[in-house]
Amino acid sequence: MSSVEFCKHLKFDDKKDHARDSKIGSQGPPGVNGTTGTTGATGPQGPIGPNGTYGVNGAQGIQGPAGPPGITQLNDINTYLVNNETFAASPPYPIGEAVCDTGDYVINGGYVLTGSGGPTSDITVHRDRPITDPLVGSGWEILLIPADPTDLVRYIVSAICFDNPPLRP
């Protein structure tokens, strides 16, 4: 109380033991003969906190040199043509394949008929597609079958391949 006016209705002649009351605080209930009770058991240890930082993070290093430019166009330097002549004389007819070098990829392909024992209109195209086989590689395959099994069919299978580095000589 900071002013005397607030104390005028209080009695100061009471016989109460104010010294004993001040000992009661938060330590626990009073023991025998007004003494403080025993302290309780210690609680379990809490989890370990995260590591602190030791100083300031280092400055970012200088940027390294730029890498070589990538392929931006297909041309005679990074593409090549593979041809393979195939003869189909009787069943089972062979599949004509033109295969790119290992690590290179086929871009396109096709075939050119170079000879037939019968009319070319009697030849059925069973396969004309790219191949990507882990055992064979990447390339183009063709399967032509004549209507007459005794006819001879000759054709050249072609594949246009993308030359991944290292480039072929």
Tab-separated table of C-alpha atoms in Angstrom, residues 76-147:
chain	number	residue	atom	x	y	z
A	76	ASP	CA	24.322	-33.764	-91.440
A	77	ILE	CA	26.735	-33.511	-88.496
A	78	ASN	CA	24.501	-35.118	-85.857
A	79	THR	CA	22.428	-37.517	-88.002
A	80	TYR	CA	23.333	-40.425	-90.254
A	81	LEU	CA	21.648	-43.001	-92.501
A	82	VAL	CA	21.820	-46.773	-92.056
A	83	ASN	CA	20.738	-49.082	-94.921
A	84	ASN	CA	20.276	-52.841	-94.888
A	85	GLU	CA	19.199	-54.917	-97.886
A	86	THR	CA	16.780	-57.792	-97.203
A	87	PHE	CA	15.605	-60.716	-99.352
A	88	ALA	CA	12.303	-62.414	-98.617
A	89	ALA	CA	12.036	-65.591	-100.693
A	90	SER	CA	9.748	-67.928	-98.771
A	91	PRO	CA	8.083	-68.306	-95.376
A	92	PRO	CA	9.069	-67.598	-92.712
A	93	TYR	CA	9.882	-64.193	-94.145
A	94	PRO	CA	12.732	-62.331	-92.465
A	95	ILE	CA	12.258	-58.998	-90.755
A	96	GLY	CA	14.439	-56.352	-92.355
A	97	GLU	CA	16.236	-54.156	-89.825
A	98	ALA	CA	18.439	-51.093	-90.037
A	99	VAL	CA	20.027	-50.541	-86.607
A	100	CYS	CA	21.642	-47.361	-85.250
A	101	ASP	CA	24.966	-47.383	-83.387
A	102	THR	CA	24.859	-48.204	-79.676
A	103	GLY	CA	23.641	-45.181	-77.688
A	104	ASP	CA	22.082	-43.461	-80.726
A	105	TYR	CA	18.358	-43.146	-81.471
A	106	VAL	CA	16.239	-43.621	-84.551
A	107	ILE	CA	14.462	-40.506	-85.828
A	108	ASN	CA	12.672	-42.009	-88.828
A	109	GLY	CA	12.890	-44.867	-91.260
A	110	GLY	CA	11.302	-46.711	-94.139
A	111	TYR	CA	12.038	-48.993	-97.066
A	112	VAL	CA	12.581	-49.035	-100.806
A	113	LEU	CA	11.371	-52.023	-102.837
A	114	THR	CA	14.208	-53.076	-105.151
A	115	GLY	CA	12.754	-56.171	-106.759
A	116	SER	CA	9.879	-58.597	-106.742
A	117	GLY	CA	9.022	-61.874	-108.421
A	118	GLY	CA	5.420	-60.722	-108.839
A	119	PRO	CA	3.400	-57.491	-108.992
A	120	THR	CA	4.297	-55.032	-106.244
A	121	SER	CA	0.602	-54.559	-105.487
A	122	ASP	CA	0.549	-58.145	-104.178
A	123	ILE	CA	2.980	-57.346	-101.335
A	124	THR	CA	1.594	-56.734	-97.846
A	125	VAL	CA	3.440	-54.534	-95.350
A	126	HIS	CA	3.172	-56.275	-91.960
A	127	ARG	CA	5.658	-54.088	-90.091
A	128	ASP	CA	6.980	-50.622	-90.788
A	129	ARG	CA	7.977	-49.169	-87.443
A	130	PRO	CA	10.772	-47.974	-85.180
A	131	ILE	CA	12.418	-50.441	-82.840
A	132	THR	CA	13.882	-49.753	-79.422
A	133	ASP	CA	15.040	-53.085	-78.119
A	134	PRO	CA	17.652	-53.374	-75.350
A	135	LEU	CA	19.244	-56.346	-77.151
A	136	VAL	CA	19.039	-55.089	-80.749
A	137	GLY	CA	19.227	-51.328	-80.133
A	138	SER	CA	17.357	-48.480	-81.785
A	139	GLY	CA	16.489	-48.612	-85.471
A	140	TRP	CA	13.770	-49.361	-88.037
A	141	GLU	CA	12.151	-52.664	-88.978
A	142	ILE	CA	10.129	-53.784	-91.989
A	143	LEU	CA	8.340	-57.023	-92.777
A	144	LEU	CA	7.044	-57.420	-96.343
A	145	ILE	CA	5.129	-60.532	-97.355
A	146	PRO	CA	4.210	-61.336	-100.985
A	147	ALA	CA	0.783	-62.790	-101.766
